[in-house]
Amino acid sequence: NVTNDHASSLFGGQRLERPEIVDNDWGGDALWFYIGFIFGRLSSATGQPVPNSPIVEPELFAKAVDHAKTLAVTTDPQYKQHQKQYQQLLEDLRNGSVEALYSVAQSLNNRNVGEDRITSVQLWHALADGADHVASAVALGFSYAEVDKELALKYFVQASNGDDEDPHQASLYNAGRLFLELSDAASSLAYIRACANVDKTHPAYETSSQTKTCEEAYELLSNQIITKTAPGIEDAADLFLYASIDDFPQENTKEFIKWSKAMELLQTYGSLMQKEEGTTDDANKKAKAFMTYLSGAQEELLSLQKSKKLSELQNYLLEIILGRIQVLVT
């Protein structure tokens, strides 16, 4: 098992909270997932300006301007040297700059005063909801992470698309972490894998330390699924296409076609099973049809199983699916 001591050795002596058991519906076994606790949340880079104009209520915008004015005229020695910068911020804010509004929201949030924090979140909402502003969506993800995981997930997923469909690597990881906490292991694998592969898909947006974190998280999650869970056939099927960090099998390859055919046959079998039976003759015909679909799926999966490109997790999942099919066939 991964323990606090293991986490401490991985991350320079920083001790993390002991993970809790996440309940699941996979055969009644408790699912131990340590990813979010071991790797924490990846910090994010500031997003880039976007062309959309957020809709900010006049009263809320007035609060932002008032705060910017306070910064611009302060006599506090700590800020005096930055006075020109803050005066420029005020000017940019009045000119409708998205980044200036985001900077004001950050400043308000950093004051750690109840009303100011509320205002900062309202500003981030205006930017994220009205202008698809990446950094604001990230900020909302962190703001809601402990109080409303589903809402936090929404904003991390939004931010993960980045600007102009270029990925935001840290948000890919954080979305994957929250999917896991919400017991959606397939989506978690998908997002963490995407994070780990940014260096291949969008190298200009990759940070080596984040890539390493995601690679380690993906490996650990895969191992935990193998050693600590017993997925049913549907869960195994949902996980399979995300169970290789190399994104195997790729679409339109012979292996992908075999997998797709097998799933189509199993879906057809499942649909027929849900229909009411008619006469005895109909039942006999259905039974023969059932065997045809199951045998066809079994044949495709056995052929796929011969591939040497399958990951350890994919082999584990195929064994589960084939085992269940064998029970149904016999």
Tab-separated table of C-alpha atoms in Angstrom:
chain	number	residue	atom	x	y	z
A	1	ASN	CA	0.000	0.000	0.000
A	2	VAL	CA	1.043	3.616	-0.545
A	3	THR	CA	1.550	5.206	2.858
A	4	ASN	CA	2.286	8.629	4.254
A	5	ASP	CA	5.945	7.613	4.474
A	6	HIS	CA	5.952	6.689	0.785
A	7	ALA	CA	4.391	10.016	-0.113
A	8	SER	CA	6.911	11.812	2.060
A	9	SER	CA	9.819	10.136	0.311
A	10	LEU	CA	8.422	11.047	-3.088
A	11	PHE	CA	7.935	14.708	-2.336
A	12	GLY	CA	10.831	15.931	-0.255
A	13	GLY	CA	9.553	15.276	3.235
A	14	GLN	CA	6.154	16.921	2.822
A	15	ARG	CA	3.666	14.764	4.685
A	16	LEU	CA	0.198	14.393	3.258
A	17	GLU	CA	-3.075	13.409	4.837
A	18	ARG	CA	-3.812	9.715	4.903
A	19	PRO	CA	-6.201	8.818	2.073
A	20	GLU	CA	-9.707	7.690	2.750
A	21	ILE	CA	-11.492	4.721	1.219
A	22	VAL	CA	-13.665	5.605	-1.754
A	23	ASP	CA	-16.720	3.371	-1.984
A	24	ASN	CA	-17.669	1.910	-5.350
A	25	ASP	CA	-20.072	-0.525	-6.903
A	26	TRP	CA	-17.452	-2.906	-8.281
A	27	GLY	CA	-18.280	-6.194	-6.637
A	28	GLY	CA	-18.710	-4.636	-3.204
A	29	ASP	CA	-14.971	-4.180	-2.621
A	30	ALA	CA	-13.705	-0.891	-1.230
A	31	LEU	CA	-11.595	0.994	-3.747
A	32	TRP	CA	-8.369	2.504	-2.408
A	33	PHE	CA	-7.352	5.426	-4.566
A	34	TYR	CA	-4.401	7.478	-3.391
A	35	ILE	CA	-3.743	9.713	-6.363
A	36	GLY	CA	-5.232	12.987	-5.170
A	37	PHE	CA	-3.647	12.679	-1.752
A	38	ILE	CA	-0.178	11.724	-2.928
A	39	PHE	CA	0.192	14.161	-5.765
A	40	GLY	CA	-2.050	16.949	-4.484
A	41	ARG	CA	-3.209	19.569	-6.946
A	42	LEU	CA	-1.015	20.875	-9.699
A	43	SER	CA	-0.605	24.619	-9.521
A	44	SER	CA	-1.542	26.475	-12.669
A	45	ALA	CA	0.036	29.010	-14.949
A	46	THR	CA	-1.782	32.253	-15.614
A	47	GLY	CA	-4.121	32.081	-18.583
A	48	GLN	CA	-3.769	34.251	-21.646
A	49	PRO	CA	-6.088	37.140	-22.590
A	50	VAL	CA	-9.192	36.173	-24.506
A	51	PRO	CA	-11.100	38.219	-27.049
A	52	ASN	CA	-14.529	37.696	-25.474
A	53	SER	CA	-15.902	40.409	-23.219
A	54	PRO	CA	-17.271	39.218	-19.886
A	55	ILE	CA	-20.603	40.522	-18.661
A	56	VAL	CA	-19.923	42.211	-15.325
A	57	GLU	CA	-22.730	43.740	-13.326
A	58	PRO	CA	-22.162	47.479	-12.719
A	59	GLU	CA	-22.131	47.102	-8.941
A	60	LEU	CA	-19.553	44.296	-9.144
A	61	PHE	CA	-17.385	46.247	-11.587
A	62	ALA	CA	-17.538	49.253	-9.268
A	63	LYS	CA	-16.110	47.109	-6.454
A	64	ALA	CA	-13.251	46.067	-8.735
A	65	VAL	CA	-12.527	49.693	-9.655
A	66	ASP	CA	-12.641	50.787	-6.015
A	67	HIS	CA	-10.106	48.107	-5.092
A	68	ALA	CA	-7.839	49.086	-8.000
A	69	LYS	CA	-8.023	52.709	-6.881
A	70	THR	CA	-6.978	51.679	-3.392
A	71	LEU	CA	-3.953	49.908	-4.796
A	72	ALA	CA	-3.032	52.832	-7.041
A	73	VAL	CA	-3.028	55.485	-4.302
A	74	THR	CA	-1.684	53.471	-1.391
A	75	THR	CA	1.038	54.965	0.822
A	76	ASP	CA	2.011	51.571	2.190
A	77	PRO	CA	5.790	51.220	1.623
A	78	GLN	CA	5.248	47.608	0.608
A	79	TYR	CA	3.273	48.758	-2.433
A	80	LYS	CA	4.803	52.192	-3.045
A	81	GLN	CA	7.406	50.874	-5.457
A	82	HIS	CA	4.643	49.283	-7.528
A	83	GLN	CA	2.449	52.382	-7.678
A	84	LYS	CA	2.942	52.937	-11.421
A	85	GLN	CA	2.057	49.318	-12.055
A	86	TYR	CA	-1.158	49.680	-10.079
A	87	GLN	CA	-2.030	52.954	-11.810
A	88	GLN	CA	-1.635	51.141	-15.119
A	89	LEU	CA	-3.819	48.341	-13.768
A	90	LEU	CA	-6.550	50.870	-12.957
A	91	GLU	CA	-6.322	52.353	-16.435
A	92	ASP	CA	-6.441	48.918	-18.058
A	93	LEU	CA	-9.416	47.982	-15.922
A	94	ARG	CA	-11.353	51.058	-16.997
A	95	ASN	CA	-10.503	50.191	-20.615
A	96	GLY	CA	-12.135	46.787	-20.238
A	97	SER	CA	-9.053	44.566	-19.952
A	98	VAL	CA	-9.913	40.988	-19.037
A	99	GLU	CA	-6.478	40.419	-17.535
A	100	ALA	CA	-6.754	43.554	-15.403
A	101	LEU	CA	-10.072	42.361	-14.021
A	102	TYR	CA	-8.536	38.975	-13.263
A	103	SER	CA	-5.592	40.645	-11.475
A	104	VAL	CA	-7.986	42.647	-9.314
A	105	ALA	CA	-9.886	39.480	-8.447
A	106	GLN	CA	-6.615	37.822	-7.438
A	107	SER	CA	-5.670	40.784	-5.262
A	108	LEU	CA	-9.057	40.764	-3.548
A	109	ASN	CA	-8.824	37.046	-2.900
A	110	ASN	CA	-5.325	37.348	-1.461
A	111	ARG	CA	-6.583	39.768	1.191
A	112	ASN	CA	-8.381	36.800	2.749
A	113	VAL	CA	-11.284	38.931	3.963
A	114	GLY	CA	-14.729	37.376	3.727
A	115	GLU	CA	-16.452	40.027	1.597
A	116	ASP	CA	-13.387	40.511	-0.618
A	117	ARG	CA	-13.125	36.773	-1.230
A	118	ILE	CA	-16.780	36.664	-2.235
A	119	THR	CA	-16.218	39.541	-4.644
A	120	SER	CA	-13.180	37.806	-6.135
A	121	VAL	CA	-15.185	34.636	-6.789
A	122	GLN	CA	-17.957	36.685	-8.386
A	123	LEU	CA	-15.405	38.340	-10.676
A	124	TRP	CA	-13.897	34.970	-11.598
A	125	HIS	CA	-17.388	33.725	-12.437
A	126	ALA	CA	-17.959	36.706	-14.708
A	127	LEU	CA	-14.679	35.999	-16.502
A	128	ALA	CA	-14.972	32.215	-16.677
A	129	ASP	CA	-18.677	32.090	-17.533
A	130	GLY	CA	-18.783	35.147	-19.746
A	131	ALA	CA	-15.404	35.057	-21.471
A	132	ASP	CA	-14.136	31.465	-21.099
A	133	HIS	CA	-11.138	32.908	-19.258
A	134	VAL	CA	-8.833	30.009	-18.432
A	135	ALA	CA	-7.100	31.373	-15.334
A	136	SER	CA	-10.439	32.361	-13.801
A	137	ALA	CA	-11.854	28.896	-14.438
A	138	VAL	CA	-8.776	27.428	-12.748
A	139	ALA	CA	-9.234	29.773	-9.784
A	140	LEU	CA	-12.862	28.675	-9.455
A	141	GLY	CA	-11.790	25.038	-9.611
A	142	PHE	CA	-9.506	25.561	-6.624
A	143	SER	CA	-12.082	27.703	-4.816
A	144	TYR	CA	-14.756	24.993	-4.979
A	145	ALA	CA	-12.496	21.929	-4.656
A	146	GLU	CA	-13.233	21.309	-0.982
A	147	VAL	CA	-16.849	22.492	-0.821
A	148	ASP	CA	-18.432	21.437	-4.138
A	149	LYS	CA	-16.378	18.875	-6.041
A	150	GLU	CA	-18.785	18.639	-8.972
A	151	LEU	CA	-18.710	22.396	-9.523
A	152	ALA	CA	-14.933	22.433	-9.136
A	153	LEU	CA	-14.728	19.645	-11.708
A	154	LYS	CA	-16.845	21.655	-14.141
A	155	TYR	CA	-14.357	24.526	-14.066
A	156	PHE	CA	-11.254	22.352	-14.232
A	157	VAL	CA	-12.716	20.587	-17.280
A	158	GLN	CA	-13.492	23.969	-18.825
A	159	ALA	CA	-9.991	25.225	-18.091
A	160	SER	CA	-8.376	22.033	-19.370
A	161	ASN	CA	-9.311	23.008	-22.924
A	162	GLY	CA	-7.117	26.073	-22.558
A	163	ASP	CA	-7.191	28.882	-25.094
A	164	ASP	CA	-8.139	28.077	-28.678
A	165	GLU	CA	-8.380	24.373	-27.777
A	166	ASP	CA	-4.762	24.241	-26.601
A	167	PRO	CA	-4.667	22.250	-23.356
A	168	HIS	CA	-4.063	23.610	-19.882
A	169	GLN	CA	-1.955	20.810	-18.439
A	170	ALA	CA	-2.488	21.405	-14.730
A	171	SER	CA	-6.256	21.505	-15.194
A	172	LEU	CA	-6.205	18.179	-17.036
A	173	TYR	CA	-4.603	16.633	-13.964
A	174	ASN	CA	-6.904	18.368	-11.487
A	175	ALA	CA	-9.973	17.297	-13.468
A	176	GLY	CA	-8.666	13.733	-13.417
A	177	ARG	CA	-8.097	13.915	-9.671
A	178	LEU	CA	-11.658	15.104	-9.049
A	179	PHE	CA	-13.171	12.518	-11.396
A	180	LEU	CA	-11.440	9.918	-9.243
A	181	GLU	CA	-12.776	11.424	-6.017
A	182	LEU	CA	-16.241	11.271	-7.604
A	183	SER	CA	-15.707	7.563	-8.401
A	184	ASP	CA	-15.404	7.937	-12.174
A	185	ALA	CA	-12.178	6.019	-12.765
A	186	ALA	CA	-12.541	5.903	-16.562
A	187	SER	CA	-12.732	9.689	-16.887
A	188	SER	CA	-9.919	10.017	-14.361
A	189	LEU	CA	-7.659	7.809	-16.479
A	190	ALA	CA	-8.621	9.773	-19.593
A	191	TYR	CA	-7.755	13.186	-18.152
A	192	ILE	CA	-4.581	12.115	-16.343
A	193	ARG	CA	-3.414	10.371	-19.517
A	194	ALA	CA	-4.096	13.503	-21.528
A	195	CYS	CA	-2.029	15.458	-18.989
A	196	ALA	CA	0.827	12.964	-19.250
A	197	ASN	CA	0.814	13.180	-23.051
A	198	VAL	CA	0.754	16.965	-23.493
A	199	ASP	CA	4.466	16.764	-24.257
A	200	LYS	CA	3.562	14.704	-27.337
A	201	THR	CA	0.299	16.342	-28.413
A	202	HIS	CA	1.023	20.009	-27.593
A	203	PRO	CA	4.699	20.307	-26.556
A	204	ALA	CA	4.552	24.101	-26.393
A	205	TYR	CA	2.110	23.825	-23.470
A	206	GLU	CA	3.993	21.140	-21.540
A	207	THR	CA	5.838	21.480	-18.241
A	208	SER	CA	8.207	18.603	-17.517
A	209	SER	CA	7.434	18.480	-13.799
A	210	GLN	CA	3.696	18.286	-14.474
A	211	THR	CA	4.216	15.617	-17.117
A	212	LYS	CA	6.208	13.533	-14.639
A	213	THR	CA	3.535	13.943	-11.961
A	214	CYS	CA	0.828	12.809	-14.365
A	215	GLU	CA	2.846	9.831	-15.613
A	216	GLU	CA	3.410	8.684	-12.034
A	217	ALA	CA	-0.233	9.270	-11.137
A	218	TYR	CA	-1.430	7.319	-14.175
A	219	GLU	CA	0.829	4.383	-13.332
A	220	LEU	CA	-0.258	4.364	-9.704
A	221	LEU	CA	-3.932	4.586	-10.605
A	222	SER	CA	-3.581	1.720	-13.086
A	223	ASN	CA	-1.889	-0.437	-10.457
A	224	GLN	CA	-4.548	0.373	-7.885
A	225	ILE	CA	-7.318	-0.691	-10.277
A	226	ILE	CA	-5.543	-4.002	-10.871
A	227	THR	CA	-4.701	-4.776	-7.252
A	228	LYS	CA	-7.550	-3.186	-5.305
A	229	THR	CA	-10.686	-3.498	-7.442
A	230	ALA	CA	-12.918	-6.054	-9.096
A	231	PRO	CA	-14.718	-4.198	-11.916
A	232	GLY	CA	-17.806	-5.678	-13.497
A	233	ILE	CA	-17.984	-6.214	-17.229
A	234	GLU	CA	-19.497	-2.781	-17.925
A	235	ASP	CA	-16.912	-0.975	-15.807
A	236	ALA	CA	-14.121	-2.941	-17.468
A	237	ALA	CA	-15.441	-1.981	-20.896
A	238	ASP	CA	-15.657	1.686	-19.901
A	239	LEU	CA	-12.061	1.661	-18.647
A	240	PHE	CA	-10.433	-0.262	-21.492
A	241	LEU	CA	-9.822	2.505	-24.052
A	242	TYR	CA	-8.278	4.747	-21.380
A	243	ALA	CA	-6.169	1.973	-19.846
A	244	SER	CA	-3.056	2.522	-21.953
A	245	ILE	CA	-0.901	5.603	-21.458
A	246	ASP	CA	0.128	5.182	-25.119
A	247	ASP	CA	-3.508	5.568	-26.195
A	248	PHE	CA	-3.694	2.049	-27.593
A	249	PRO	CA	-5.574	1.062	-29.661
A	250	GLN	CA	-5.744	4.071	-31.938
A	251	GLU	CA	-8.897	4.638	-33.985
A	252	ASN	CA	-9.088	2.929	-37.377
A	253	THR	CA	-6.445	0.358	-36.458
A	254	LYS	CA	-7.240	-3.359	-36.696
A	255	GLU	CA	-7.112	-3.648	-32.900
A	256	PHE	CA	-9.573	-0.789	-32.454
A	257	ILE	CA	-11.925	-2.349	-35.006
A	258	LYS	CA	-11.808	-5.683	-33.157
A	259	TRP	CA	-12.631	-3.935	-29.881
A	260	SER	CA	-15.471	-1.953	-31.470
A	261	LYS	CA	-16.998	-5.046	-33.079
A	262	ALA	CA	-16.871	-6.909	-29.791
A	263	MET	CA	-18.590	-4.058	-27.962
A	264	GLU	CA	-21.289	-3.793	-30.645
A	265	LEU	CA	-22.002	-7.515	-30.335
A	266	LEU	CA	-22.186	-7.298	-26.549
A	267	GLN	CA	-24.486	-4.271	-26.737
A	268	THR	CA	-26.781	-6.123	-29.127
A	269	TYR	CA	-26.791	-9.086	-26.760
A	270	GLY	CA	-27.655	-6.810	-23.848
A	271	SER	CA	-30.508	-5.152	-25.767
A	272	LEU	CA	-32.022	-8.511	-26.691
A	273	MET	CA	-31.827	-9.706	-23.112
A	274	GLN	CA	-33.973	-6.785	-21.985
A	275	LYS	CA	-36.802	-7.610	-24.390
A	276	GLU	CA	-39.730	-9.724	-23.243
A	277	GLU	CA	-39.736	-13.312	-24.367
A	278	GLY	CA	-42.570	-14.542	-26.596
A	279	THR	CA	-43.331	-18.169	-27.482
A	280	THR	CA	-41.062	-21.107	-26.789
A	281	ASP	CA	-39.950	-21.042	-30.408
A	282	ASP	CA	-39.073	-17.357	-30.067
A	283	ALA	CA	-37.144	-18.106	-26.904
A	284	ASN	CA	-35.170	-20.829	-28.655
A	285	LYS	CA	-34.355	-18.508	-31.543
A	286	LYS	CA	-33.250	-15.843	-29.114
A	287	ALA	CA	-31.047	-18.309	-27.256
A	288	LYS	CA	-29.278	-19.208	-30.495
A	289	ALA	CA	-28.923	-15.530	-31.373
A	290	PHE	CA	-27.519	-14.828	-27.922
A	291	MET	CA	-24.836	-17.460	-28.399
A	292	THR	CA	-23.998	-16.024	-31.815
A	293	TYR	CA	-23.451	-12.536	-30.408
A	294	LEU	CA	-21.528	-13.754	-27.363
A	295	SER	CA	-19.337	-16.096	-29.389
A	296	GLY	CA	-18.643	-13.351	-31.915
A	297	ALA	CA	-17.605	-10.930	-29.176
A	298	GLN	CA	-15.482	-13.601	-27.546
A	299	GLU	CA	-13.703	-14.336	-30.819
A	300	GLU	CA	-12.881	-10.665	-31.438
A	301	LEU	CA	-11.573	-10.154	-27.907
A	302	LEU	CA	-9.476	-13.310	-27.936
A	303	SER	CA	-7.891	-12.085	-31.144
A	304	LEU	CA	-7.295	-8.659	-29.624
A	305	GLN	CA	-5.763	-10.272	-26.546
A	306	LYS	CA	-2.881	-11.541	-28.674
A	307	SER	CA	-1.607	-8.003	-29.243
A	308	LYS	CA	1.707	-7.264	-27.546
A	309	LYS	CA	0.826	-3.563	-27.314
A	310	LEU	CA	-1.792	-4.027	-24.627
A	311	SER	CA	-0.993	-2.503	-21.250
A	312	GLU	CA	-1.052	-4.564	-18.073
A	313	LEU	CA	-4.314	-2.892	-17.099
A	314	GLN	CA	-5.892	-3.640	-20.484
A	315	ASN	CA	-4.951	-7.310	-20.185
A	316	TYR	CA	-6.523	-7.348	-16.724
A	317	LEU	CA	-9.729	-5.783	-18.052
A	318	LEU	CA	-9.913	-8.167	-21.015
A	319	GLU	CA	-9.635	-11.117	-18.638
A	320	ILE	CA	-12.628	-9.787	-16.716
A	321	ILE	CA	-14.730	-9.306	-19.845
A	322	LEU	CA	-13.787	-12.667	-21.358
A	323	GLY	CA	-14.381	-14.408	-18.051
A	324	ARG	CA	-17.891	-13.024	-17.851
A	325	ILE	CA	-18.614	-13.972	-21.466
A	326	GLN	CA	-17.398	-17.515	-20.805
A	327	VAL	CA	-19.816	-17.802	-17.883
A	328	LEU	CA	-22.705	-16.633	-20.098
A	329	VAL	CA	-21.757	-18.972	-22.934
A	330	THR	CA	-21.646	-22.012	-20.698
